[in-house]
Coordinates of C-alpha atoms in Angstrom, one line a residue:
Chain A
X1 CA -18.0 -23.5 13.2
X2 CA -15.1 -21.7 11.4
X3 CA -16.7 -18.3 11.8
X4 CA -17.4 -18.9 15.5
X5 CA -13.8 -19.8 16.0
X6 CA -12.7 -16.7 14.1
X7 CA -15.1 -14.6 16.2
X8 CA -13.6 -15.9 19.5
X9 CA -10.1 -15.5 18.4
X10 CA -10.6 -12.0 17.0
X11 CA -12.5 -10.8 20.0
X12 CA -10.0 -12.3 22.4
X13 CA -7.2 -10.5 20.5
X14 CA -9.2 -7.2 20.5
X15 CA -9.9 -7.3 24.3
X16 CA -6.3 -8.4 25.3
X17 CA -4.7 -5.8 23.0
X18 CA -7.0 -3.1 24.3
X19 CA -5.9 -4.0 27.8
X20 CA -2.3 -4.0 26.8
X21 CA -2.7 -0.5 25.4
X22 CA -3.3 0.7 28.9
X23 CA -0.8 -1.4 30.8
X24 CA 2.1 -1.5 28.3
X25 CA 5.1 0.4 29.7
X26 CA 6.5 1.5 26.4
X27 CA 4.3 4.1 24.6
X28 CA 5.3 2.9 21.2
X29 CA 4.2 -0.7 22.1
X30 CA 1.0 0.8 23.4
X31 CA 0.3 2.4 20.0
X32 CA 1.2 -0.9 18.3
X33 CA -1.3 -2.7 20.5
X34 CA -3.9 -0.1 19.7
X35 CA -3.3 -0.8 16.0
X36 CA -3.8 -4.5 16.7
X37 CA -7.1 -3.7 18.4
X38 CA -8.2 -1.7 15.4
X39 CA -7.2 -4.5 13.1
X40 CA -9.1 -7.2 15.0
X41 CA -12.1 -4.9 15.2
X42 CA -11.9 -4.8 11.4
X43 CA -11.9 -8.6 11.4
X44 CA -15.1 -8.6 13.5
X45 CA -16.7 -6.3 10.9
X46 CA -15.9 -8.8 8.2
X47 CA -17.5 -11.5 10.2
X48 CA -20.7 -9.4 10.5
X49 CA -20.8 -9.0 6.7
X50 CA -19.9 -5.3 6.9
X51 CA -16.8 -5.7 4.6
X52 CA -16.8 -2.1 3.4
X53 CA -16.7 -0.8 7.0
X54 CA -13.9 -3.2 7.8
X55 CA -11.8 -2.0 4.9
X56 CA -12.4 1.6 5.6
X57 CA -11.5 1.0 9.3
X58 CA -8.2 -0.4 8.2
X59 CA -7.5 2.2 5.5
X60 CA -8.4 5.2 7.7
X61 CA -7.5 4.2 11.2
X62 CA -4.7 1.7 10.8
X63 CA -3.3 3.0 7.5
X64 CA -3.3 6.7 8.2
X65 CA -4.3 7.9 11.7
X66 CA -2.3 5.3 13.6
X67 CA 0.7 5.9 11.4
X68 CA 0.7 9.5 12.5
X69 CA 0.1 8.5 16.1
X70 CA 3.1 6.2 15.9
X71 CA 5.1 8.9 14.1
X72 CA 4.5 11.4 17.0
X73 CA 4.9 8.9 19.8
X74 CA 8.2 7.5 18.4
X75 CA 9.7 11.0 18.3
X76 CA 8.9 11.7 22.0
X77 CA 11.9 11.4 24.3
X78 CA 10.2 9.7 27.2
X79 CA 11.8 9.3 30.6
X80 CA 10.1 6.2 32.1
X81 CA 11.2 7.0 35.7
X82 CA 9.7 10.4 35.5
X83 CA 6.6 9.0 34.0
X84 CA 6.0 6.7 36.9
X85 CA 6.7 9.4 39.5
X86 CA 3.7 10.4 41.6
X87 CA 1.8 7.2 40.6
X88 CA 0.9 6.5 44.3
X89 CA -0.1 10.0 45.2
X90 CA -2.5 10.3 42.2
X91 CA -3.8 6.8 42.6
X92 CA -6.8 7.6 44.9
X93 CA -8.2 10.3 42.6
X94 CA -7.6 8.2 39.5
X95 CA -9.3 5.2 41.2
X96 CA -12.3 7.3 42.1
X97 CA -12.7 8.5 38.4
X98 CA -12.3 4.9 37.2
X99 CA -15.0 3.6 39.6
X100 CA -17.4 6.4 38.6
X101 CA -16.9 5.7 34.9
X102 CA -17.3 2.0 35.4
X103 CA -20.6 2.7 37.3
X104 CA -21.9 4.9 34.5
X105 CA -21.0 2.3 31.9
X106 CA -22.6 -0.5 34.0
X107 CA -25.9 1.4 34.5
X108 CA -26.2 2.3 30.8
X109 CA -25.3 -1.2 29.8
X110 CA -27.7 -2.9 32.1
X111 CA -30.6 -0.5 31.4
X112 CA -30.1 -0.7 27.6
X113 CA -33.0 -2.2 25.6
X114 CA -32.7 -2.4 21.8
X115 CA -35.7 -1.7 19.7
X116 CA -37.2 -4.5 17.6
X117 CA -36.5 -2.7 14.4
X118 CA -32.9 -2.2 15.4
X119 CA -32.4 -5.9 16.0
X120 CA -33.8 -6.8 12.5
X121 CA -31.7 -4.1 10.9
X122 CA -28.6 -5.4 12.7
X123 CA -29.1 -8.8 11.3
X124 CA -29.0 -7.7 7.7
X125 CA -26.0 -5.4 7.1
X126 CA -26.2 -6.5 3.5
X127 CA -29.5 -6.2 1.8
X128 CA -30.4 -9.2 -0.5
X129 CA -30.3 -7.5 -3.8
X130 CA -27.2 -5.2 -3.5
X131 CA -23.7 -5.3 -2.3
X132 CA -22.6 -3.8 1.0
X133 CA -20.9 -0.8 -0.7
X134 CA -24.0 0.0 -2.8
X135 CA -26.3 -0.2 0.2
X136 CA -24.1 2.1 2.3
X137 CA -23.7 4.5 -0.7
X138 CA -27.5 4.6 -1.1
X139 CA -27.9 5.6 2.6
X140 CA -25.0 8.1 2.8
X141 CA -25.4 9.9 -0.5
X142 CA -29.1 9.6 -0.8
X143 CA -31.1 9.6 2.4
X144 CA -28.6 11.2 4.7
X145 CA -26.8 13.4 2.2
X146 CA -27.4 16.6 4.2
X147 CA -25.9 15.2 7.4
X148 CA -23.0 13.8 5.4
X149 CA -22.3 17.2 3.8
X150 CA -22.6 18.9 7.2
X151 CA -20.1 16.5 8.8
X152 CA -17.8 17.2 5.9
X153 CA -18.1 20.9 6.5
X154 CA -17.3 20.4 10.2
X155 CA -14.2 18.5 9.3
X156 CA -13.2 21.2 6.8
X157 CA -13.5 23.9 9.4
X158 CA -11.4 21.8 11.8
X159 CA -8.8 21.3 9.2
X160 CA -8.6 25.0 8.2
X161 CA -8.5 25.9 12.0
X162 CA -5.5 23.5 12.5
X163 CA -3.7 25.0 9.5
X164 CA -4.3 28.6 10.6
X165 CA -3.1 27.8 14.1
X166 CA 0.2 26.4 13.0
X167 CA 0.8 28.6 9.9
X168 CA 3.5 31.2 10.3
X169 CA 5.5 33.0 7.7
X170 CA 9.2 33.3 8.5
X171 CA 11.3 35.9 6.9
X172 CA 14.6 35.1 5.3
X173 CA 13.7 31.6 4.2
X174 CA 15.0 30.8 0.7
X175 CA 12.7 28.8 -1.4
X176 CA 13.3 27.1 -4.7
X177 CA 11.6 28.9 -7.6
X178 CA 11.8 26.5 -10.5
X179 CA 10.4 29.0 -12.9
X180 CA 13.1 31.5 -12.1
X181 CA 15.7 28.7 -12.3
X182 CA 14.7 27.5 -15.7
X183 CA 14.3 30.9 -17.2
X184 CA 17.6 32.2 -16.0
X185 CA 19.7 33.5 -18.9
X186 CA 23.4 33.3 -19.4
X187 CA 23.7 37.1 -19.5
X188 CA 22.0 37.4 -16.1
X189 CA 24.8 35.7 -14.2
X190 CA 27.9 35.5 -16.3
X191 CA 30.0 38.5 -17.1
X192 CA 32.9 38.2 -19.4
X193 CA 35.8 40.4 -18.3
X194 CA 39.0 41.0 -20.2
X195 CA 41.8 41.0 -17.7
X196 CA 45.2 42.3 -18.7
X197 CA 48.0 40.2 -17.4
X198 CA 49.7 41.5 -14.3
X199 CA 46.9 43.9 -13.4
X200 CA 44.1 41.7 -11.9
X201 CA 40.5 42.8 -11.5
X202 CA 40.6 46.4 -10.3
Chain B
X1 CA -7.7 -46.0 -7.6
X2 CA -8.8 -42.5 -8.6
X3 CA -12.4 -43.4 -7.9
X4 CA -11.5 -44.4 -4.4
X5 CA -9.6 -41.1 -4.0
X6 CA -12.5 -39.0 -5.1
X7 CA -15.0 -41.0 -3.0
X8 CA -12.8 -40.5 0.0
X9 CA -12.5 -36.7 -0.8
X10 CA -16.3 -36.4 -1.1
X11 CA -16.9 -38.1 2.2
X12 CA -14.8 -35.5 4.1
X13 CA -16.7 -32.7 5.8
X14 CA -17.0 -29.4 4.0
X15 CA -14.8 -27.5 6.4
X16 CA -11.9 -29.9 5.8
X17 CA -12.4 -29.9 2.0
X18 CA -12.5 -26.1 2.0
X19 CA -9.4 -25.8 4.2
X20 CA -7.3 -28.3 2.3
X21 CA -8.2 -26.9 -1.2
X22 CA -7.7 -23.3 -0.1
X23 CA -4.4 -24.0 1.7
X24 CA -3.0 -25.9 -1.3
X25 CA -4.0 -23.1 -3.6
X26 CA -2.3 -20.6 -1.4
X27 CA 0.8 -22.7 -1.1
X28 CA 1.0 -23.3 -4.9
X29 CA 0.5 -19.6 -5.6
X30 CA 3.2 -18.6 -3.1
X31 CA 5.7 -21.0 -4.6
X32 CA 5.0 -19.7 -8.1
X33 CA 5.3 -16.1 -6.9
X34 CA 8.6 -16.7 -5.1
X35 CA 10.1 -18.6 -8.1
X36 CA 9.1 -15.9 -10.5
X37 CA 10.4 -13.3 -8.0
X38 CA 13.8 -15.0 -8.1
X39 CA 14.0 -14.5 -11.9
X40 CA 12.5 -11.0 -11.8
X41 CA 15.2 -10.0 -9.3
X42 CA 17.8 -11.2 -11.7
X43 CA 16.1 -9.4 -14.5
X44 CA 16.1 -6.2 -12.5
X45 CA 19.9 -6.5 -12.0
X46 CA 20.5 -7.5 -15.6
X47 CA 18.5 -4.5 -16.9
X48 CA 20.3 -2.2 -14.6
X49 CA 23.6 -3.6 -15.6
X50 CA 22.8 -3.3 -19.3
X51 CA 22.0 0.3 -19.0
X52 CA 25.3 0.9 -17.3
X53 CA 27.1 -1.2 -20.0
X54 CA 28.0 -3.9 -17.5
X55 CA 27.3 -7.7 -17.7
X56 CA 25.5 -8.0 -14.4
X57 CA 25.4 -11.4 -12.5
X58 CA 26.8 -14.0 -14.9
X59 CA 28.7 -16.7 -13.0
X60 CA 26.1 -18.7 -11.1
X61 CA 24.4 -20.9 -13.6
X62 CA 24.0 -20.2 -17.3
X63 CA 23.8 -16.4 -17.8
X64 CA 23.7 -16.1 -13.9
X65 CA 20.2 -17.6 -13.9
X66 CA 20.8 -19.1 -10.5
X67 CA 22.2 -15.9 -8.9
X68 CA 19.0 -15.3 -6.8
X69 CA 19.1 -18.8 -5.4
X70 CA 22.8 -18.4 -4.5
X71 CA 21.9 -15.1 -2.8
X72 CA 19.1 -16.8 -1.0
X73 CA 21.3 -19.5 0.4
X74 CA 23.9 -17.0 1.4
X75 CA 21.4 -14.8 3.3
X76 CA 19.8 -17.8 5.1
X77 CA 23.1 -19.2 6.2
X78 CA 24.5 -16.1 7.8
X79 CA 24.2 -15.2 11.5
X80 CA 21.3 -13.0 12.6
X81 CA 22.7 -9.9 14.3
X82 CA 20.4 -8.1 16.7
X83 CA 22.0 -4.8 17.8
X84 CA 22.4 -4.2 21.5
X85 CA 19.7 -1.8 22.8
X86 CA 17.3 -2.9 20.0
X87 CA 13.7 -3.9 20.8
X88 CA 14.2 -7.6 20.1
X89 CA 10.6 -8.8 19.5
X90 CA 9.7 -5.8 17.3
X91 CA 13.1 -6.0 15.5
X92 CA 12.2 -9.5 14.4
X93 CA 8.5 -8.8 13.9
X94 CA 9.1 -5.9 11.4
X95 CA 10.5 -7.9 8.5
X96 CA 7.9 -10.6 9.1
X97 CA 5.1 -8.0 8.9
X98 CA 6.5 -6.7 5.6
X99 CA 6.6 -10.1 4.1
X100 CA 3.2 -11.2 5.3
X101 CA 1.5 -8.0 4.2
X102 CA 3.2 -8.3 0.8
X103 CA 1.9 -11.9 0.4
X104 CA -1.7 -11.5 1.6
X105 CA -2.4 -8.7 -0.9
X106 CA -1.9 -11.2 -3.7
X107 CA -4.9 -13.1 -2.5
X108 CA -7.3 -11.0 -4.5
X109 CA -5.3 -10.6 -7.7
X110 CA -7.0 -12.5 -10.6
X111 CA -4.3 -13.9 -12.9
X112 CA -6.7 -15.7 -15.3
X113 CA -10.5 -16.2 -15.5
X114 CA -11.4 -17.8 -12.1
X115 CA -7.8 -18.1 -11.0
X116 CA -8.1 -16.0 -7.8
X117 CA -7.7 -17.2 -4.3
X118 CA -10.3 -14.9 -2.8
X119 CA -12.8 -13.2 -5.1
X120 CA -13.7 -10.4 -2.7
X121 CA -16.4 -7.9 -3.5
X122 CA -14.3 -5.1 -2.1
X123 CA -11.1 -6.3 -3.7
X124 CA -9.7 -2.8 -4.5
X125 CA -10.3 -1.6 -1.0
X126 CA -8.7 -4.7 0.4
X127 CA -5.5 -4.1 -1.7
X128 CA -5.6 -0.4 -0.7
X129 CA -6.0 -1.3 3.0
X130 CA -3.2 -4.0 3.1
X131 CA -0.8 -1.9 1.0
X132 CA -1.3 0.9 3.5
X133 CA -0.3 -1.5 6.3
X134 CA 3.0 -2.2 4.5
X135 CA 4.4 1.0 6.0
X136 CA 4.4 -0.6 9.5
X137 CA 7.1 -3.0 8.7
X138 CA 9.4 -0.1 7.8
X139 CA 8.4 2.2 10.7
X140 CA 8.7 -0.6 13.3
X141 CA 12.0 -1.8 11.8
X142 CA 13.5 1.7 11.8
X143 CA 12.4 2.4 15.4
X144 CA 13.2 -1.0 16.9
X145 CA 16.8 -0.8 15.5
X146 CA 17.5 1.9 18.2
X147 CA 19.8 3.7 15.8
X148 CA 19.7 7.1 14.1
X149 CA 19.9 6.3 10.4
X150 CA 17.2 3.6 10.5
X151 CA 15.0 5.9 12.5
X152 CA 15.3 8.8 10.0
X153 CA 14.7 6.4 7.2
X154 CA 11.6 5.1 8.9
X155 CA 10.2 8.7 9.4
X156 CA 10.9 9.5 5.8
X157 CA 9.2 6.4 4.5
X158 CA 6.1 7.0 6.8
X159 CA 5.6 10.5 5.5
X160 CA 6.3 9.4 1.9
X161 CA 3.9 6.4 1.8
X162 CA 1.1 8.2 3.5
X163 CA 1.4 11.1 1.0
X164 CA 1.4 8.9 -2.1
X165 CA -1.4 6.6 -0.9
X166 CA -3.8 9.6 -1.2
X167 CA -3.2 9.9 -5.0
X168 CA -3.2 6.1 -5.5
X169 CA -6.6 6.0 -3.7
X170 CA -8.1 8.6 -6.1
X171 CA -6.7 6.8 -9.1
X172 CA -8.4 3.6 -7.9
X173 CA -11.6 5.6 -7.5
X174 CA -11.6 6.7 -11.1
X175 CA -11.2 3.1 -12.3
X176 CA -13.9 1.7 -10.0
X177 CA -16.2 4.6 -11.1
X178 CA -15.8 3.4 -14.8
X179 CA -16.6 -0.2 -13.9
X180 CA -19.1 0.3 -11.1
X181 CA -17.6 -2.5 -9.1
X182 CA -14.8 -3.0 -6.6
X183 CA -14.3 -6.6 -7.5
X184 CA -11.1 -7.1 -9.4
X185 CA -12.5 -9.9 -11.6
X186 CA -15.3 -7.6 -12.7
X187 CA -12.8 -4.8 -13.5
X188 CA -10.8 -7.1 -15.7
X189 CA -13.9 -8.5 -17.4
X190 CA -15.1 -5.0 -18.2
X191 CA -12.0 -4.5 -20.4
X192 CA -12.4 -7.5 -22.8
X193 CA -12.6 -7.4 -26.6
X194 CA -9.3 -5.8 -27.7
X195 CA -6.7 -3.4 -26.4
X196 CA -8.8 -0.4 -27.3
X197 CA -11.2 -1.4 -24.6
X198 CA -8.5 -1.5 -21.9
X199 CA -9.0 1.2 -19.3
X200 CA -5.9 3.1 -20.3
X201 CA -7.5 3.8 -23.7
X202 CA -11.2 3.0 -23.0
X203 CA -12.4 3.7 -26.5
X204 CA -15.6 1.8 -25.6
X205 CA -16.8 4.9 -23.8
X206 CA -17.1 6.6 -27.2
X207 CA -18.1 9.4 -27.8
X208 CA -16.8 10.3 -24.3
X209 CA -13.0 10.8 -24.5
X210 CA -12.3 8.9 -21.3
X211 CA -8.7 8.3 -22.3
X212 CA -8.0 12.0 -21.7
X213 CA -8.4 11.1 -18.0
X214 CA -7.3 7.5 -17.9
X215 CA -3.9 8.0 -19.6
X216 CA -2.8 10.7 -17.1
X217 CA -4.3 8.6 -14.3
X218 CA -2.2 5.7 -15.5
X219 CA 1.0 7.8 -15.4
X220 CA 0.1 9.1 -11.9
X221 CA -0.5 5.6 -10.7
X222 CA 2.9 4.4 -12.2
X223 CA 4.8 7.2 -10.5
X224 CA 2.9 6.9 -7.2
X225 CA 3.6 3.1 -7.3
X226 CA 7.3 3.9 -7.6
X227 CA 7.0 6.2 -4.5
X228 CA 4.8 3.8 -2.6
X229 CA 7.3 0.9 -3.0
X230 CA 10.3 3.1 -2.2
X231 CA 11.8 2.5 -5.6
X232 CA 14.3 4.9 -7.2
X233 CA 13.9 7.8 -7.9
X234 CA 11.9 7.9 -4.7
X235 CA 14.1 5.7 -2.5
X236 CA 14.7 8.4 0.1
X237 CA 14.0 6.0 3.0
X238 CA 17.1 4.1 2.0
X239 CA 19.1 6.8 0.3
X240 CA 22.6 5.4 0.6
X241 CA 24.3 8.8 0.2
X242 CA 22.5 10.3 3.2
X243 CA 21.2 7.4 5.4
X244 CA 23.6 4.6 4.6
X245 CA 20.7 2.2 3.9
X246 CA 17.9 3.8 5.9
X247 CA 15.6 1.5 7.9
X248 CA 17.7 -1.5 6.7
X249 CA 21.0 -0.4 8.3
X250 CA 20.9 -2.8 11.3
X251 CA 19.4 -5.7 9.4
X252 CA 21.4 -8.7 8.2
X253 CA 20.9 -12.2 7.1
X254 CA 17.3 -13.7 7.0
X255 CA 15.5 -10.6 8.4
X256 CA 17.1 -8.5 5.7
X257 CA 16.1 -11.1 3.1
X258 CA 12.5 -10.9 4.3
X259 CA 12.5 -7.1 3.9
X260 CA 14.0 -7.6 0.4
X261 CA 11.4 -10.2 -0.7
X262 CA 8.6 -8.1 0.8
X263 CA 9.8 -5.0 -1.1
X264 CA 10.1 -6.8 -4.4
X265 CA 6.7 -8.6 -3.9
X266 CA 5.2 -5.2 -3.4
X267 CA 6.8 -3.9 -6.6
X268 CA 5.5 -6.9 -8.6
X269 CA 2.1 -6.4 -7.0
X270 CA 2.0 -2.8 -8.2
X271 CA 2.9 -4.1 -11.7
X272 CA 0.0 -6.6 -11.4
X273 CA -2.3 -3.8 -10.2
X274 CA -1.5 -1.7 -13.2
X275 CA -2.1 -4.7 -15.4
X276 CA -5.5 -5.4 -13.8
X277 CA -6.7 -1.8 -13.5
X278 CA -5.5 -0.3 -16.8
X279 CA -4.1 -2.9 -19.2
X280 CA -6.9 -5.4 -19.4
X281 CA -5.5 -8.0 -17.0
X282 CA -5.5 -11.4 -18.6
X283 CA -7.1 -10.2 -21.9
X284 CA -5.3 -10.6 -25.2
X285 CA -4.7 -7.3 -27.1
X286 CA -6.8 -8.6 -30.0
X287 CA -9.9 -10.8 -29.6
X288 CA -9.2 -13.2 -32.6
X289 CA -7.4 -16.4 -33.5
X290 CA -3.7 -16.3 -33.0
X291 CA -3.9 -14.2 -29.9
X292 CA -6.7 -16.2 -28.2
X293 CA -4.7 -19.4 -28.5
X294 CA -2.3 -18.1 -25.8
X295 CA -3.6 -18.9 -22.4
X296 CA -4.9 -15.9 -20.4
X297 CA -2.4 -16.3 -17.6
X298 CA 0.5 -15.8 -20.1
X299 CA -0.9 -12.5 -21.2
X300 CA -1.2 -11.4 -17.6
X301 CA 2.4 -12.5 -16.9
X302 CA 3.7 -10.8 -20.0
X303 CA 2.1 -7.5 -19.0
X304 CA 3.4 -7.8 -15.5
X305 CA 7.0 -8.4 -16.7
X306 CA 6.7 -5.5 -19.1
X307 CA 5.8 -3.2 -16.2
X308 CA 8.6 -4.6 -14.1
X309 CA 10.9 -3.8 -17.0
X310 CA 9.7 -0.2 -16.8
X311 CA 10.3 -0.2 -13.1
X312 CA 13.9 -1.4 -13.7
X313 CA 14.5 1.1 -16.4
X314 CA 13.3 4.0 -14.1
X315 CA 15.7 2.7 -11.5
X316 CA 18.6 2.8 -13.9
X317 CA 17.8 6.1 -15.6
X318 CA 16.3 8.6 -13.2
X319 CA 18.3 10.4 -10.4
X320 CA 16.9 10.5 -6.9
X321 CA 14.5 13.3 -5.9
X322 CA 15.1 15.7 -3.1
X323 CA 12.6 15.2 -0.2
X324 CA 10.8 18.6 -0.6
X325 CA 10.4 17.9 -4.4
X326 CA 8.9 14.5 -3.5
X327 CA 6.4 16.1 -1.2
X328 CA 5.6 18.8 -3.7
X329 CA 5.0 16.3 -6.5
X330 CA 2.7 14.2 -4.2
X331 CA 0.6 16.9 -2.6
X332 CA 0.7 19.8 -5.0
X333 CA 0.5 18.1 -8.4
X334 CA -0.8 14.5 -8.1
X335 CA -3.4 15.1 -5.5
X336 CA -5.3 18.0 -7.2
X337 CA -4.9 16.3 -10.6
X338 CA -6.4 13.0 -9.5
X339 CA -9.1 14.7 -7.4
X340 CA -10.2 16.7 -10.5
X341 CA -10.0 13.4 -12.6
X342 CA -12.4 11.7 -10.1
X343 CA -14.9 14.6 -10.5
X344 CA -14.7 14.6 -14.3
X345 CA -14.9 10.8 -14.5
X346 CA -17.9 10.8 -12.2
X347 CA -19.6 13.3 -14.5
X348 CA -18.7 11.2 -17.6
X349 CA -20.1 8.1 -16.0
X350 CA -23.4 9.8 -15.0
X351 CA -24.0 11.5 -18.3
X352 CA -23.0 8.6 -20.6
X353 CA -25.4 6.4 -18.7
X354 CA -28.2 9.0 -18.9
X355 CA -27.7 9.6 -22.6

C-alpha cells in the first residue's frame, strides 16, 4: 500500500515536472523542474529495488550534470520578449514535427512486445544471494567488461576533444610560480645603495 | 495499564506501527541534533574567541550557554525581507532545501550499534548523493536574490563544491574497498577491537601497510570537507572582504537562520562521517574494561566533538585561500592523489585476500 502510494506520487511528480520543463517561461525554472524530474525518477528506481542506479542517477545527473546546466543557464541574459518572437510563424512546422514524433512513438509503443526472459529479468533487479551493487559490478566488470572499457574510451576521446577545442595559449598572461616565489633570495631583489645626503640616486 | 497499551499497540496494522515508530525516531533524532547543534555553535564561537584572546559570548546564561537560543529567538522574531525583483518562491525555497538536505543525510549515520534510522545498503552513496544536492540551496538562493554579490557567491560555491566532491568520492571509494560494503554499520563494525584497527591506522591489514594510504586519505577528506561545507579557509562563496556575505547577502531573519542551521548541520555531518569512516565510529579506543563501560554513543559523540573542535581551530587559524589556489588544490593535488590511492588500495585488497 505504502509503496503503491509512493509510486503514484513519484510518477505524478515526474510527469508533471517533465511537462513543466517544456512550458515553464523562465529557463532557470525549467532546469529546476528537470532536476525534480531526475529526482523523482531516482525515487522510482528505489521502488524497483535498483538502489544503486537511483543513487548514481542522483550523484551524476542531479549532483553534477544539472549543476553545470544550471550554471550555464543562470548566466545567460535572456530577453523573454525576443524569445517569444516568431512563435506563431514557426508553429505550423513545429506542430508537424511534433505530430510526426508522436506518431513514431505511438507505433513503437503499440507494437512493442517484451520477451519472456526480459520480463523475468525485470522482476528481479536484486538477485537473492547478493546485493544490488555486487550484482551490477559482476555484470559490468565481469561479463561486459569489454563494452564498459570501450564506452570509457569513447568518453575519454570526447573529453580530450572538448579540451583541445577550447584550449588556447595566450601570451603575456602572468601566472604564479610558487617554486620561484619560495626560492627567491634576498640578493635577487634587494640592492643596498649608499646615498650621500644632498645628491640623490644618480 | 502497560499491558493494555502494548495490546493496543500490537493490534494496530503494520503500516501504522511502522509509521509511528519511524516518525517518532526521526523527531527524537532531530531534536537531539538541533540541541547539540546549539551548543556546538557556541563552542565554535568560544574556540574562535579563545584563539583571538577574547571571551566570546558570555552574558546570556552561565558562560553564555544560552547564547544560541537567544540568537534563535532573535532570528525568528525578525521580519522576513524579500528584495524587490527577487524570485519569491525560489528565494524562500532555497534555505528550506539547504535545511532539508542537511537533515535527511543524517538518516543513515549509525551513532551506536543499531541506532540508525535507515540502515541502507548503499549508505555511503546515499550520503554522497544528498550532500551533492546541498549545492542547490546555495545556487538557487544566490540566483533568486536577483543581486550581483549573491550571484557571484553562488557561482563560486557551485564550482567549488563540484570540484571537491570528486576527491571526497574517491576517498569514500578507498574506504568502501577496505570494507567491501557500502553499509555504514558494516563499515563501523569492521573497525572494532581497538584504535589500531580504525581505518585511519588499519594495522589489522598487517603486513600490508594500509595506513600509508589511509592517513593521507583522512587528511584529504578533512580538507575537502572544509571546502565542501564552505568553511574557512575555503569560505570564498561568502568571502566578506570581496562579496559582502556571498549568497546570504539578501537573506535575513528565519530564512537566514535556516541557511545557518543547514550549514552547521553539514559541518557536523562531515565530522560524523570522518568518525564513521576513519575513526571507528562508536567503538572505544581500547576493547577492555574501563573503556567498554562507556556507552558507544558517547564515544561517537566525543569523536564528533573532537573533529568539530578541529574545524573551529582551522577557522580561527588559517587565512582564506585565493580562488585559483583553491581550484589548483582540488584538481591538481587532491584528485590525482586520491585516484592513485584508490588504485593502490584496490591492489592491496585483491592481493591480501589472495595471499
